[in-house]
Coordinates of C-alpha atoms and ligand atoms in Angstrom, one line a residue:
X1 CA 150.8 284.4 -61.0
X2 CA 153.0 285.8 -58.2
X3 CA 156.1 287.9 -58.5
X4 CA 157.9 285.9 -55.9
X5 CA 160.9 283.8 -56.9
X6 CA 159.3 280.9 -55.1
X7 CA 156.6 280.9 -57.9
X8 CA 159.3 280.4 -60.5
X9 CA 160.9 277.6 -58.4
X10 CA 157.5 275.9 -58.3
X11 CA 157.2 276.2 -62.1
X12 CA 160.6 274.6 -62.5
X13 CA 159.7 271.8 -60.1
X14 CA 156.6 271.0 -62.2
X15 CA 158.4 271.3 -65.5
X16 CA 158.5 267.9 -67.3
X17 CA 161.4 269.0 -69.5
X18 CA 163.6 270.3 -66.6
X19 CA 165.8 267.2 -66.6
X20 CA 167.0 268.0 -70.1
X21 CA 169.2 270.8 -68.8
X22 CA 171.5 268.2 -67.3
X23 CA 172.2 267.0 -70.8
X24 CA 174.1 270.1 -71.6
X25 CA 177.5 271.4 -70.5
X26 CA 176.4 274.4 -68.6
X27 CA 179.4 274.5 -66.3
X28 CA 179.0 277.9 -64.7
X29 CA 176.2 277.7 -62.2
X30 CA 176.2 281.5 -61.7
X31 CA 175.6 282.2 -65.4
X32 CA 172.2 283.1 -66.7
X33 CA 172.3 282.3 -70.3
X34 CA 169.4 283.8 -72.3
X35 CA 171.2 283.8 -75.7
X36 CA 170.5 280.3 -77.0
X37 CA 168.6 282.0 -79.8
X38 CA 172.0 283.2 -81.0
X39 CA 174.3 280.3 -80.0
X40 CA 172.8 277.3 -78.3
X41 CA 174.4 275.4 -75.4
X42 CA 176.7 272.4 -75.9
X43 CA 175.0 269.0 -75.5
X44 CA 177.1 266.5 -73.6
X45 CA 176.3 263.9 -76.3
X46 CA 178.0 266.2 -78.8
X47 CA 181.1 266.3 -76.6
X48 CA 181.2 262.5 -76.6
X49 CA 180.5 262.4 -80.3
X50 CA 183.3 264.8 -81.0
X51 CA 185.7 262.5 -79.2
X52 CA 184.7 259.7 -81.4
X53 CA 184.8 261.8 -84.6
X54 CA 188.2 263.2 -83.8
X55 CA 189.9 260.3 -82.1
X56 CA 188.5 257.2 -83.9
X57 CA 187.0 258.3 -87.1
X58 CA 189.6 260.9 -88.1
X59 CA 192.6 260.1 -85.9
X60 CA 192.6 256.3 -86.4
X61 CA 190.5 255.4 -89.4
X62 CA 191.5 258.5 -91.4
X63 CA 190.2 258.7 -95.0
X64 CA 188.6 255.3 -94.6
X65 CA 185.9 257.0 -92.6
X66 CA 184.5 258.6 -95.8
X67 CA 182.7 255.3 -96.2
X68 CA 180.1 256.4 -93.6
X69 CA 180.9 260.2 -93.6
X70 CA 179.6 260.5 -97.1
X71 CA 176.0 259.9 -96.1
X72 CA 176.1 262.0 -93.0
X73 CA 174.6 265.2 -94.5
X74 CA 171.6 263.2 -95.6
X75 CA 171.2 261.4 -92.3
X76 CA 171.5 264.6 -90.3
X77 CA 169.1 266.2 -92.8
X78 CA 166.5 263.6 -92.2
X79 CA 166.7 264.2 -88.4
X80 CA 166.4 267.9 -88.9
X81 CA 163.5 267.2 -91.2
X82 CA 161.7 265.5 -88.3
X83 CA 161.8 268.9 -86.5
X84 CA 160.4 270.9 -89.3
X85 CA 157.7 268.7 -90.8
X86 CA 159.7 267.4 -93.7
X87 CA 159.4 263.7 -94.8
X88 CA 162.8 262.0 -95.3
X89 CA 164.8 262.8 -98.4
X90 CA 164.0 266.5 -98.6
X91 CA 166.6 268.1 -96.3
X92 CA 170.4 268.1 -96.5
X93 CA 172.9 269.7 -94.0
X94 CA 175.5 271.7 -95.9
X95 CA 177.2 275.1 -96.2
X96 CA 175.8 278.0 -94.3
X97 CA 172.3 279.6 -94.4
X98 CA 173.5 282.4 -96.6
X99 CA 174.9 280.1 -99.2
X100 CA 171.9 277.8 -99.1
X101 CA 169.6 280.8 -99.5
X102 CA 171.6 281.9 -102.6
X103 CA 171.5 278.4 -104.1
X104 CA 167.7 277.9 -103.5
X105 CA 166.7 281.4 -104.5
X106 CA 168.7 281.1 -107.7
X107 CA 167.1 277.7 -108.5
X108 CA 163.7 279.2 -107.9
X109 CA 164.3 282.2 -110.2
X110 CA 165.6 279.8 -112.9
X111 CA 162.4 277.8 -112.5
X112 CA 160.2 280.9 -113.1
X113 CA 161.6 282.5 -116.3
X114 CA 159.8 285.7 -117.5
X115 CA 158.9 286.7 -113.9
X116 CA 161.3 289.5 -112.9
X117 CA 160.2 290.1 -109.3
X118 CA 161.6 288.8 -106.0
X119 CA 159.6 289.8 -102.8
X120 CA 161.1 290.0 -99.3
X121 CA 160.6 292.4 -96.4
X122 CA 162.5 295.3 -94.9
X123 CA 162.9 293.6 -91.6
X124 CA 164.2 290.3 -93.0
X125 CA 167.6 289.2 -91.7
X126 CA 170.3 291.3 -93.4
X127 CA 172.1 288.4 -95.0
X128 CA 168.8 287.4 -96.7
X129 CA 168.1 290.9 -98.0
X130 CA 171.7 291.3 -99.2
X131 CA 171.7 287.9 -101.1
X132 CA 168.3 288.7 -102.7
X133 CA 169.5 292.2 -103.6
X134 CA 172.6 290.7 -105.2
X135 CA 170.6 288.2 -107.2
X136 CA 168.2 291.0 -108.3
X137 CA 171.2 293.1 -109.4
X138 CA 172.8 290.2 -111.3
X139 CA 169.7 289.4 -113.2
X140 CA 168.1 292.8 -113.7
X141 CA 165.2 291.8 -111.5
X142 CA 163.2 293.9 -109.1
X143 CA 163.5 293.3 -105.4
X144 CA 160.1 294.3 -104.0
X145 CA 160.3 295.1 -100.3
X146 CA 157.3 294.7 -98.0
X147 CA 157.0 297.4 -95.4
X148 CA 156.7 295.1 -92.4
X149 CA 156.0 296.4 -88.9
X150 CA 159.2 295.4 -87.1
X151 CA 157.3 294.2 -84.0
X152 CA 154.3 292.5 -85.7
X153 CA 156.1 290.7 -88.5
X154 CA 154.9 289.9 -91.9
X155 CA 151.1 289.9 -92.3
X156 CA 149.6 287.7 -95.1
X157 CA 147.7 290.8 -96.5
X158 CA 151.0 292.6 -97.1
X159 CA 152.2 289.6 -99.1
X160 CA 148.8 289.3 -101.0
X161 CA 149.1 293.0 -102.1
X162 CA 152.7 292.5 -103.3
X163 CA 152.6 289.4 -105.4
X164 CA 151.4 289.2 -109.0
X165 CA 152.1 287.4 -112.3
X166 CA 155.6 288.9 -112.4
X167 CA 156.6 287.4 -109.1
X168 CA 159.0 284.5 -109.2
X169 CA 160.0 284.1 -105.6
X170 CA 158.9 285.3 -102.1
X171 CA 161.6 284.8 -99.4
X172 CA 160.7 285.6 -95.8
X173 CA 161.7 284.6 -92.3
X174 CA 159.3 282.5 -90.4
X175 CA 160.2 283.9 -87.0
X176 CA 161.4 287.5 -87.1
X177 CA 165.0 287.8 -85.7
X178 CA 164.3 291.0 -83.9
X179 CA 160.8 290.8 -82.4
X180 CA 160.3 287.0 -82.5
X181 CA 157.0 287.5 -84.4
X182 CA 155.8 284.3 -86.1
X183 CA 154.5 284.5 -89.6
X184 CA 151.5 282.5 -90.8
X185 CA 153.4 279.9 -93.0
X186 CA 150.3 278.2 -94.4
X187 CA 148.4 281.3 -95.3
X188 CA 151.4 283.1 -96.9
X189 CA 152.6 280.0 -98.8
X190 CA 149.1 279.6 -100.2
X191 CA 149.0 283.3 -101.3
X192 CA 152.3 283.0 -103.0
X193 CA 151.3 279.8 -104.8
X194 CA 148.1 281.5 -106.0
X195 CA 150.3 284.0 -107.8
X196 CA 152.3 281.2 -109.4
X197 CA 155.5 282.0 -107.4
X198 CA 157.7 279.9 -105.3
X199 CA 158.0 280.3 -101.5
X200 CA 161.4 280.2 -99.6
X201 CA 161.3 280.3 -95.8
X202 CA 164.2 281.1 -93.5
X203 CA 163.8 278.9 -90.5
X204 CA 166.8 280.1 -88.5
X205 CA 164.7 281.2 -85.5
X206 CA 162.1 278.5 -86.0
X207 CA 163.9 275.1 -86.2
X208 CA 163.9 273.6 -82.8
X209 CA 161.9 276.5 -81.3
X210 CA 158.4 276.3 -82.8
X211 CA 156.5 273.5 -84.6
X212 CA 157.0 273.8 -88.4
X213 CA 155.1 271.8 -91.0
X214 CA 156.8 272.3 -94.3
X215 CA 155.2 269.4 -96.0
X216 CA 151.8 270.2 -94.5
X217 CA 152.0 273.8 -95.7
X218 CA 153.1 272.7 -99.1
X219 CA 156.3 274.9 -98.8
X220 CA 158.6 274.8 -101.8
X221 CA 162.0 275.7 -100.2
X222 CA 163.5 276.4 -96.8
X223 CA 166.8 277.1 -95.2
X224 CA 168.0 277.5 -91.6
X225 CA 170.9 277.4 -89.3
X226 CA 171.8 274.9 -86.7
X227 CA 173.8 276.8 -84.1
X228 CA 170.8 278.4 -82.4
X229 CA 168.0 276.1 -81.1
X230 CA 169.5 273.0 -82.6
X231 CA 172.6 273.5 -80.4
X232 CA 175.1 272.3 -83.1
X233 CA 177.8 274.8 -82.3
X234 CA 179.5 277.9 -83.7
X235 CA 179.7 277.6 -87.5
X236 CA 177.9 274.3 -87.7
X237 CA 176.5 273.8 -91.2
X238 CA 173.0 274.9 -92.1
X239 CA 170.2 272.9 -93.7
X240 CA 168.3 273.2 -97.0
X241 CA 164.9 271.8 -97.7
X242 CA 163.6 271.3 -101.2
X243 CA 160.1 269.8 -101.5
X244 CA 160.0 266.4 -103.2
X245 CA 157.8 268.0 -105.8
X246 CA 160.6 270.2 -107.0
X247 CA 163.7 268.3 -105.9
X248 CA 164.3 266.6 -109.3
X249 CA 163.3 269.7 -111.3
X250 CA 165.3 272.5 -109.7
X251 CA 169.0 273.1 -110.4
X252 CA 171.3 275.0 -108.1
X253 CA 174.0 277.3 -109.3
X254 CA 177.1 276.0 -107.5
X255 CA 178.1 272.9 -109.5
X256 CA 180.5 271.3 -107.0
X257 CA 181.7 267.8 -107.0
X258 CA 179.6 266.8 -103.9
X259 CA 176.5 267.5 -106.0
X260 CA 177.7 265.4 -108.9
X261 CA 176.2 262.1 -109.8
X262 CA 178.9 259.4 -109.5
X263 CA 181.2 261.8 -107.8
X264 CA 184.4 259.7 -108.0
X265 CA 184.1 259.0 -111.7
X266 CA 185.8 262.5 -111.9
X267 CA 183.9 262.9 -115.2
X268 CA 184.4 265.6 -117.8
X269 CA 181.1 267.4 -117.3
X270 CA 178.6 268.2 -114.6
X271 CA 175.7 265.9 -114.1
X272 CA 173.7 266.7 -111.0
X273 CA 173.1 263.9 -108.5
X274 CA 169.6 262.8 -107.8
X275 CA 167.9 263.7 -104.5
X276 CA 169.1 266.3 -102.0
X277 CA 172.8 265.6 -102.8
X278 CA 172.3 267.9 -105.8
X279 CA 172.0 270.8 -103.4
X280 CA 175.4 270.2 -101.8
X281 CA 178.6 272.0 -103.1
X282 CA 182.0 270.8 -101.8
X283 CA 183.3 268.8 -98.9
X284 CA 181.0 269.1 -95.9
X285 CA 182.2 269.7 -92.4
X286 CA 182.0 266.3 -90.8
X287 CA 182.4 267.4 -87.1
X288 CA 179.8 270.1 -87.7
X289 CA 177.4 267.8 -89.4
X290 CA 177.8 265.2 -86.6
X291 CA 177.0 267.9 -84.1
X292 CA 173.8 268.7 -86.1
X293 CA 172.9 265.0 -85.8
X294 CA 173.4 265.0 -82.0
X295 CA 171.6 268.4 -81.5
X296 CA 168.6 267.3 -83.6
X297 CA 168.4 263.9 -81.9
X298 CA 168.2 265.5 -78.5
X299 CA 165.4 267.8 -79.5
X300 CA 163.5 264.9 -81.2
X301 CA 163.8 263.0 -78.0
X302 CA 162.3 265.9 -76.0
X303 CA 159.6 266.4 -78.6
X304 CA 158.6 269.5 -80.6
X305 CA 155.2 269.9 -79.0
X306 CA 156.4 269.6 -75.3
X307 CA 159.1 272.1 -76.1
X308 CA 156.7 274.5 -77.7
X309 CA 154.3 274.2 -74.7
X310 CA 157.1 275.1 -72.3
X311 CA 158.4 277.8 -74.5
X312 CA 155.0 279.5 -74.7
X313 CA 154.7 279.3 -70.9
X314 CA 158.3 280.7 -70.4
X315 CA 157.8 283.6 -72.8
X316 CA 154.4 284.4 -71.3
X317 CA 155.9 284.3 -67.8
X318 CA 158.7 286.6 -68.8
X319 CA 156.3 289.1 -70.4
X320 CA 154.2 289.1 -67.2
X321 CA 157.3 289.9 -65.1
X322 CA 158.3 292.6 -67.6
X323 CA 154.8 294.1 -67.4
X324 CA 155.2 294.3 -63.6
X325 CA 158.8 295.4 -63.5
X326 CA 160.2 296.7 -66.8
X327 CA 157.3 298.5 -68.4
X328 CA 156.9 301.0 -65.5
X329 CA 160.6 301.8 -66.1
X330 CA 160.1 302.8 -69.7
X331 CA 160.6 299.4 -71.5
X332 CA 158.0 298.2 -74.0
X333 CA 157.4 294.6 -75.0
X334 CA 158.2 294.4 -78.7
X335 CA 157.2 290.8 -79.1
X336 CA 153.6 289.8 -80.0
X337 CA 151.7 289.2 -76.7
X338 CA 149.6 286.4 -78.2
X339 CA 151.8 283.3 -77.6
X340 CA 150.7 281.6 -80.8
X341 CA 152.1 284.6 -82.7
X342 CA 155.7 284.5 -81.4
X343 CA 158.7 282.2 -81.4
X344 CA 161.2 281.4 -78.6
X345 CA 162.5 284.8 -77.7
X346 CA 161.1 288.0 -76.3
X347 CA 162.3 291.4 -77.3
X348 CA 162.1 294.6 -75.3
X349 CA 162.4 298.2 -76.6
X350 CA 164.4 300.7 -74.6
X351 CA 166.5 303.7 -75.8
X352 CA 169.5 302.3 -73.8
X353 CA 169.1 298.7 -75.0
X354 CA 172.7 298.4 -76.0
X355 CA 174.1 299.5 -72.7
X356 CA 171.5 297.4 -70.8
X357 CA 172.8 294.3 -72.6
X358 CA 176.4 295.2 -71.9
X359 CA 175.8 295.9 -68.2
X360 CA 173.7 292.7 -67.7
X361 CA 176.6 290.7 -69.3
X362 CA 178.9 292.2 -66.6
X363 CA 176.6 290.6 -64.0
X364 CA 176.6 287.2 -65.8
X365 CA 173.2 287.7 -67.5
X366 CA 173.8 287.0 -71.2
X367 CA 171.2 288.5 -73.5
X368 CA 171.7 290.4 -76.8
X369 CA 171.1 293.7 -78.5
X370 CA 169.5 294.4 -81.8
X371 CA 169.3 297.7 -83.6
X372 CA 167.9 300.2 -83.2
X373 CA 166.8 299.9 -79.5
X374 CA 166.0 296.3 -78.7
X375 CA 167.3 293.7 -76.3
X376 CA 166.3 290.1 -76.7
X377 CA 165.9 287.3 -74.1
X378 CA 166.2 283.9 -75.8
X379 CA 164.5 281.1 -73.8
X380 CA 165.2 277.7 -75.4
X381 CA 162.9 275.2 -73.7
X382 CA 165.6 272.6 -72.9
X383 CA 168.1 274.8 -71.2
X384 CA 166.0 277.7 -69.7
X385 CA 164.5 277.5 -66.2
X386 CA 161.7 279.7 -65.1
X387 CA 164.1 280.9 -62.4
X388 CA 166.4 282.1 -65.2
X389 CA 163.6 284.2 -66.5
X390 CA 162.9 285.6 -63.0
X391 CA 166.6 286.2 -62.2
X392 CA 167.2 288.0 -65.6
X393 CA 164.0 290.1 -65.3
X394 CA 164.9 291.1 -61.8
X395 CA 168.5 292.0 -62.8
X396 CA 167.2 294.1 -65.7
X397 CA 164.7 295.8 -63.4
X398 CA 167.4 296.7 -60.8
X399 CA 169.8 297.8 -63.5
X400 CA 167.3 300.0 -65.4
X401 CA 165.9 301.5 -62.2
X402 CA 169.4 302.3 -60.9
X403 CA 171.0 303.6 -64.1
X404 CA 168.6 304.1 -67.0
X405 CA 165.2 305.3 -65.8
X406 CA 165.4 309.0 -65.9
X407 CA 162.4 311.2 -66.6
X408 CA 162.9 311.1 -70.4
X409 CA 162.3 307.3 -70.5
X410 CA 159.1 307.2 -68.5
X411 CA 157.0 308.5 -71.5
X412 CA 158.5 305.9 -73.8
X413 CA 156.2 303.1 -72.9
Ligands
PLP501 C1 167.2 284.7 -89.6 C2 168.6 284.5 -90.0 N1 168.9 284.3 -91.3 C3 170.1 284.1 -91.8 C4 171.2 284.1 -90.9 C5 172.6 283.9 -91.4 O1 173.0 282.6 -91.2 P1 174.5 282.2 -91.7 O2 175.4 283.0 -90.9 O3 174.5 280.7 -91.3 O4 174.6 282.4 -93.1 C6 170.9 284.3 -89.5 C7 172.1 284.3 -88.5 O5 171.9 284.5 -87.4 C8 169.6 284.5 -89.1 O6 169.3 284.8 -87.8

């Protein structure tokens, strides 16, 4: 590897996925956008689809469009399922991640009566921890917190030591939102099942970023958002996965009319619909769900494995640049160095992380800050060039050298 920009240009020229960048509206050529792990870019196909959804389906056909809209969450769910190793009929697109987590965690606790313990970890995403804490408080259950290393993520041994015959549910993130550490889904799910508990994975930073094999790992439940690597847009609905083994057995707590069998009979009492419809609540966002369909379709066309291969090369390249340029200035690499143990973003640790992110943004380099002292570079495979990684690393190097590399930071690394 060479530190010259020409090397990055050569990597771009040889990149079989490079042409996918043209499929997105990235209209500012000067912008270096490394924040697709927070909000993905807008696919051009979605722009066209929105024109159809708004002008024809809503504007002209109006309520008649419900004829085909009604199945959209299931259709979009099956496409998302293709990205996360779920056979058709186990994923629906509905609500947001937080609400889906609440529904599926509640269903899991109801399915394990007499087991008063929920397990999660200190570094799980705040919304997940809050929802689980709320559920524990409502039910007088114990929320057992794993003391995860915030850079290394959740190790299977930690889970093994925490689960027992009292455990109803273990709920963890597959890719850690802060460091990007990738948990061992197969091993952890197996450990949880041995204890007789159910496993609920949060795939927000996994879906579209890393290969996921929910069916192959015998996972019970999963949730995830679509506005990051799935590029479905701000506030686009989330997905929920329930294994076919449990789909007809579990019941979720929000008994809305979109989860009712024979919805338009307007019957006197609740009777849950069969299949994944049971895990819906009220009227879904049709534009949002259509955007999920377009985003998932584009990723399926590019292929999960080619995207992963590029993502591993991109993150490795950025880490090599950082070792050469940022580590000597007092940054540390907070993401696992083994590419098979990380997702699609790379996190760095520096005491001035928040100011670094703000100053980079002023220069048109969009990254993000996470407490307490981390800045993240998100590198989605379809929209990120090797030259973007080079330009961003160089901008960070120059900025930190100029403004933030006083004596007191040198010892930090
Ligand atoms: C890992 C993780 N879980 C949950 C959420 C919350 O998702 P939502 O806002 O769709 O409820 C996020 C949001 O970024 C997230 O990154």
